[in-house]
PDB file of C-alpha atoms in Angstrom:
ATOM      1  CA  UNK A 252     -46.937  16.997 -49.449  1.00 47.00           C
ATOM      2  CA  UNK A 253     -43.479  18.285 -49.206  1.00 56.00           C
ATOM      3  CA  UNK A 254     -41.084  17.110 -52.236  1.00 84.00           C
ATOM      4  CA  UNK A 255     -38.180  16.858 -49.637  1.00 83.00           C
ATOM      5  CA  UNK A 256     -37.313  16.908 -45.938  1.00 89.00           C
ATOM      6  CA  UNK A 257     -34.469  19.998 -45.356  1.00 92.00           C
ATOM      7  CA  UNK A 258     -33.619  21.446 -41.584  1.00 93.00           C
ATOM      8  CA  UNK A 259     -31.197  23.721 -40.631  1.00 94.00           C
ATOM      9  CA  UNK A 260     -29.501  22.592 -37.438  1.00 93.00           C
ATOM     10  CA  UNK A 261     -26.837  24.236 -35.340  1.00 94.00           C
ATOM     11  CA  UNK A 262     -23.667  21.769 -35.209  1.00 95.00           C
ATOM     12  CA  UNK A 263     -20.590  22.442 -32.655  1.00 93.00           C
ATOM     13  CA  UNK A 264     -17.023  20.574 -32.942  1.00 93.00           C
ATOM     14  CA  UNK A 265     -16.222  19.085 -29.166  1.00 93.00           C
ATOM     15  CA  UNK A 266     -12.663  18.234 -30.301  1.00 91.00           C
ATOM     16  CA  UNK A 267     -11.893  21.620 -31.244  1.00 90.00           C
ATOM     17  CA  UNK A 268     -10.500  24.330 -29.509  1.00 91.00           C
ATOM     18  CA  UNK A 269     -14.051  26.002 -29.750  1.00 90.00           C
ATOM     19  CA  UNK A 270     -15.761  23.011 -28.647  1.00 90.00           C
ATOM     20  CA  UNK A 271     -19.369  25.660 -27.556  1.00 89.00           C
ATOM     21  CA  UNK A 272     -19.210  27.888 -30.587  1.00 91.00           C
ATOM     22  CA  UNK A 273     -22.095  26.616 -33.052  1.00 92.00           C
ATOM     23  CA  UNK A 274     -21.879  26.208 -37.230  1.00 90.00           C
ATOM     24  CA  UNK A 275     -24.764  26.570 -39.195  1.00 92.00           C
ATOM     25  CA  UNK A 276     -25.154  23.082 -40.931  1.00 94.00           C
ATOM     26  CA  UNK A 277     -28.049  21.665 -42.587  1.00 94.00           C
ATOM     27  CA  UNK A 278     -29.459  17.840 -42.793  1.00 96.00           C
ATOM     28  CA  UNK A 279     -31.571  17.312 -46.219  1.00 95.00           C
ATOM     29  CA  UNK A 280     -33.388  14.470 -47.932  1.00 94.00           C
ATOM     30  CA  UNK A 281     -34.313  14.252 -51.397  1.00 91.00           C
ATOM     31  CA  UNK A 282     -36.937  11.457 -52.113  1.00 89.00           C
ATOM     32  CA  UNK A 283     -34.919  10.920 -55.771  1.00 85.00           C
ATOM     33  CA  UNK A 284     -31.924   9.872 -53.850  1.00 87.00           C
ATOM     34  CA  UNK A 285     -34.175   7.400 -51.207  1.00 90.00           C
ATOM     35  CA  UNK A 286     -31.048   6.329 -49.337  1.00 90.00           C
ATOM     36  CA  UNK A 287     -29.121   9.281 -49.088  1.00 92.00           C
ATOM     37  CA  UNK A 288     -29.013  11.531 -46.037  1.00 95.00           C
ATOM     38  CA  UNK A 289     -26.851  14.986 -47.070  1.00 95.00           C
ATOM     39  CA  UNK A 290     -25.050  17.006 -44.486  1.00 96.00           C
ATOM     40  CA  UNK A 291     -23.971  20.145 -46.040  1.00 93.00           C
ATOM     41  CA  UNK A 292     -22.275  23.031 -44.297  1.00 89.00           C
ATOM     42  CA  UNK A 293     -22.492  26.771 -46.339  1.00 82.00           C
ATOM     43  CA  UNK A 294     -19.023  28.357 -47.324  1.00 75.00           C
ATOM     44  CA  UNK A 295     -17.953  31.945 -47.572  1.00 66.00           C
ATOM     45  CA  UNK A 296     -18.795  32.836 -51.088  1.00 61.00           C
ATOM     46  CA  UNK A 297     -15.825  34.103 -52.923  1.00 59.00           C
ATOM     47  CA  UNK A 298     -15.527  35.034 -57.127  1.00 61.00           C
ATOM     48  CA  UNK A 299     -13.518  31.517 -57.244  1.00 62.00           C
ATOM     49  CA  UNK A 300     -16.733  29.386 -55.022  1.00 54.00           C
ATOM     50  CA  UNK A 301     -19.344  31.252 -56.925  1.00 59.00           C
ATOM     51  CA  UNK A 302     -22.730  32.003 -55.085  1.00 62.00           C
ATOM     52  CA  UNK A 303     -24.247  29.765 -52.141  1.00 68.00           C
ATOM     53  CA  UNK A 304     -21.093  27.674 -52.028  1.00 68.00           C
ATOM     54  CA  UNK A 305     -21.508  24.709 -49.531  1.00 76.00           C
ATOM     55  CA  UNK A 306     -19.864  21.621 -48.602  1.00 85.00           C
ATOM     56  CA  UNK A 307     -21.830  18.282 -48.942  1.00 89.00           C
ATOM     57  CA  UNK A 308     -21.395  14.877 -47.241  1.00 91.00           C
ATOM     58  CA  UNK A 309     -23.734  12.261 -48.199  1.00 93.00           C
ATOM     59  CA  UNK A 310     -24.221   8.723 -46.590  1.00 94.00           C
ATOM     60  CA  UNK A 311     -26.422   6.267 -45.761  1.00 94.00           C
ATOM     61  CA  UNK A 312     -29.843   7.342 -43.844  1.00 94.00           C
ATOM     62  CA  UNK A 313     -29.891   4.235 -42.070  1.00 95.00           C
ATOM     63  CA  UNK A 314     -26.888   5.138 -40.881  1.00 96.00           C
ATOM     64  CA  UNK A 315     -27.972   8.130 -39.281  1.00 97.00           C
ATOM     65  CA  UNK A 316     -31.282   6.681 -37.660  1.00 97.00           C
ATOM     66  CA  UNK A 317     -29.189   3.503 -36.339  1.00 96.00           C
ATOM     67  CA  UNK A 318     -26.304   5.799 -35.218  1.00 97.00           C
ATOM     68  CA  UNK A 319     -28.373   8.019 -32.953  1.00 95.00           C
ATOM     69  CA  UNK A 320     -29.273   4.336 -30.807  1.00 96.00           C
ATOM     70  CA  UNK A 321     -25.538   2.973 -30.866  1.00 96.00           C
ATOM     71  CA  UNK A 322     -22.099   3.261 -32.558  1.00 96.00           C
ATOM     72  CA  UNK A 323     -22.609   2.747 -36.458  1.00 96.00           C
ATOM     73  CA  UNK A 324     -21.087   2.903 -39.684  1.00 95.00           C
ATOM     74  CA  UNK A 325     -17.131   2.626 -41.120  1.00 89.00           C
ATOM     75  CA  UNK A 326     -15.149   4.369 -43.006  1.00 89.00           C
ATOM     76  CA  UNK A 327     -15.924   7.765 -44.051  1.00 93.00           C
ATOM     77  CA  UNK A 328     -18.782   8.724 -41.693  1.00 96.00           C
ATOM     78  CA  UNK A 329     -19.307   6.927 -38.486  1.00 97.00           C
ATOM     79  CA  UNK A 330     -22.223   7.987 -35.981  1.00 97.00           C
ATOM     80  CA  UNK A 331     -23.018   7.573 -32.605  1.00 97.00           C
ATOM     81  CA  UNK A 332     -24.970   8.830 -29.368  1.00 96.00           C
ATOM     82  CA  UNK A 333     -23.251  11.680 -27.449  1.00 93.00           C
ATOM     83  CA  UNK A 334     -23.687  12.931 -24.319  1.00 88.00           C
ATOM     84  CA  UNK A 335     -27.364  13.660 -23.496  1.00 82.00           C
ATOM     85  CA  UNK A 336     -29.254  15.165 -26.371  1.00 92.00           C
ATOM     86  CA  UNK A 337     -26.893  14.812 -28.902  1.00 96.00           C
ATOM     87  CA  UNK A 338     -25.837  12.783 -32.067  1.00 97.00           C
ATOM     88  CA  UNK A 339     -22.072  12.809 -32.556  1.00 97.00           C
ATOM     89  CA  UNK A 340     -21.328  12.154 -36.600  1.00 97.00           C
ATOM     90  CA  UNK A 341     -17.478  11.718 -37.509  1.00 96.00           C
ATOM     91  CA  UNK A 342     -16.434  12.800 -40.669  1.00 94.00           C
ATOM     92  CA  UNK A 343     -13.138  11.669 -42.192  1.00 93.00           C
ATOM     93  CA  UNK A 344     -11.368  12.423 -45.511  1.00 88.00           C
ATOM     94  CA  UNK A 345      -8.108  12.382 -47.504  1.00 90.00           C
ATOM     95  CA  UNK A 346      -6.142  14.967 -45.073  1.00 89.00           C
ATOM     96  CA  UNK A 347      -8.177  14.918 -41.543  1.00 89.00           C
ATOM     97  CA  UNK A 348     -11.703  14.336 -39.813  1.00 92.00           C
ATOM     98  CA  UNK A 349     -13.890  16.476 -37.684  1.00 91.00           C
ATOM     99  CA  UNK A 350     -16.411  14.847 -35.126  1.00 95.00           C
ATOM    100  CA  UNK A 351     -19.357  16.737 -34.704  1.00 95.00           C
ATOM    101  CA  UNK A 352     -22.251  17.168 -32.194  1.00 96.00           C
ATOM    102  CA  UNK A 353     -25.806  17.807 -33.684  1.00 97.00           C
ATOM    103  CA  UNK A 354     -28.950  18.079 -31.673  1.00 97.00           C
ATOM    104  CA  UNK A 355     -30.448  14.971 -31.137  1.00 97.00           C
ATOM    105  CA  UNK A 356     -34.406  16.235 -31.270  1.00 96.00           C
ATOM    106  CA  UNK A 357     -33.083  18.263 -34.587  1.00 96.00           C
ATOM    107  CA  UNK A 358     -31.642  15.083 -36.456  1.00 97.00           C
ATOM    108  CA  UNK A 359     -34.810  13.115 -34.947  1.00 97.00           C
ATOM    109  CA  UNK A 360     -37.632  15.569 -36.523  1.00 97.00           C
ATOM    110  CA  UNK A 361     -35.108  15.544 -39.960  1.00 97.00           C
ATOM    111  CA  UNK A 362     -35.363  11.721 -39.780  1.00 97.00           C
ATOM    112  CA  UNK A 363     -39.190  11.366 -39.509  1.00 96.00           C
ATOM    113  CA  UNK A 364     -39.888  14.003 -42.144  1.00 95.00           C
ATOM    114  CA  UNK A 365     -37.439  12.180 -44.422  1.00 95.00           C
ATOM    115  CA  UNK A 366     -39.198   8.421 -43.553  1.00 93.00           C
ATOM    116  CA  UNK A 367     -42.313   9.974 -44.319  1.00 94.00           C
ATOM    117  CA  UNK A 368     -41.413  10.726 -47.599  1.00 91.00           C
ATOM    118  CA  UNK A 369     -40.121   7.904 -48.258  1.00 88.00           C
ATOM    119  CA  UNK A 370     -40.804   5.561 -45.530  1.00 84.00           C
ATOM    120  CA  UNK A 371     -38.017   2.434 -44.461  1.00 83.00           C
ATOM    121  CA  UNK A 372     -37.789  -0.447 -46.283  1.00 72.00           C
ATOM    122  CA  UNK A 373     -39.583   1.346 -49.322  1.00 70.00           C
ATOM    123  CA  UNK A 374     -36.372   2.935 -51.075  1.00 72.00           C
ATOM    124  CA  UNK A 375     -36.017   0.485 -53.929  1.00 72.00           C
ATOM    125  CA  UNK A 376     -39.488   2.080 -55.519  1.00 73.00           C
ATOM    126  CA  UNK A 377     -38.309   5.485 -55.154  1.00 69.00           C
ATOM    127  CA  UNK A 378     -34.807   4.875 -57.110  1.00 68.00           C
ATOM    128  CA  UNK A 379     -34.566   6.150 -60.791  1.00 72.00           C
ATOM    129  CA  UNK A 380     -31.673   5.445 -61.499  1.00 74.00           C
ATOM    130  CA  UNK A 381     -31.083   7.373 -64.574  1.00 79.00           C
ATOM    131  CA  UNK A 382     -31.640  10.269 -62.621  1.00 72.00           C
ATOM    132  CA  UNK A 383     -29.526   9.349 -59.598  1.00 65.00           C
ATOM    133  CA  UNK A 384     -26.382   8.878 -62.436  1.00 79.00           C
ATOM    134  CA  UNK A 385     -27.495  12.183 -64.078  1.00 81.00           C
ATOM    135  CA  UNK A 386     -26.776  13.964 -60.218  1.00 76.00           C
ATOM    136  CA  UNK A 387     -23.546  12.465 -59.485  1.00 79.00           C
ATOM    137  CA  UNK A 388     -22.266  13.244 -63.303  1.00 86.00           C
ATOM    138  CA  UNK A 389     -23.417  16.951 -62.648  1.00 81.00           C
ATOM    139  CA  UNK A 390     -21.958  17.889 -59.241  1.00 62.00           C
TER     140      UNK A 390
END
């Protein structure tokens, strides 16, 4: 059995002046953090990023499976159904947000990998807590 759920999905920006040109952007699950989904998005590598430097968002997988059914979440990371076949997920921070469009059938085979793992309602026995600290203090 797989130790964690990772797909690579093509994302576009609709409110952008490139609204059809696609980003390579990847949706990942890690049954140590049970209640975390983790949007990351790969950077240009660069002697001051290092190698494989990425941006990460983490939030709430809940979030993500209610989101793709009807408006959900505040704050930092709102989701919601899009036009047909897509998931729009709004990310906002300190100087801006983007809204994004991700395949719908893309963040739907992510989600059923991930519930798999660690299936809904079951989180709590999957948390280890000293590890989860130990992540956050590294990154």
């Amino acid at each position: 059995m797989p130790r964690s759920a990772v797909h690579p999905l093509p994302v576009t920006f609709p409110d952008s002046p490139l609204p059809d040109v696609a980003v390579d952007a990847q949706l990942s699950f890690d049954p140590g953090l049970p209640y975390a989904a983790c949007l990351s998005f790969p950077l240009a590598g660069c002697s001051c990023t290092g190698s494989d430097p990425q941006v990460c968002w983490y939030f709430s997988r809940e979030l993500l499976d209610e989101g793709r059914h009807a408006p959900a979440g505040r704050g930092d990371v709102k989701v919601c159904p899009g036009c047909a076949g897509e998931v729009l997920i709004t990310l906002e921070g300190p100087v801006g947000k983007a809204v994004l469009s991700a395949p719908a059938d893309a963040v739907a085979a992510f989600l059923a990998d991930s519930f798999a793992l660690v299936p809904a309602g079951s989180e709590s026995r999957h948390l280890d807590i000293d590890a989860a600290v130990d992540r956050l203090l590294d990154d």
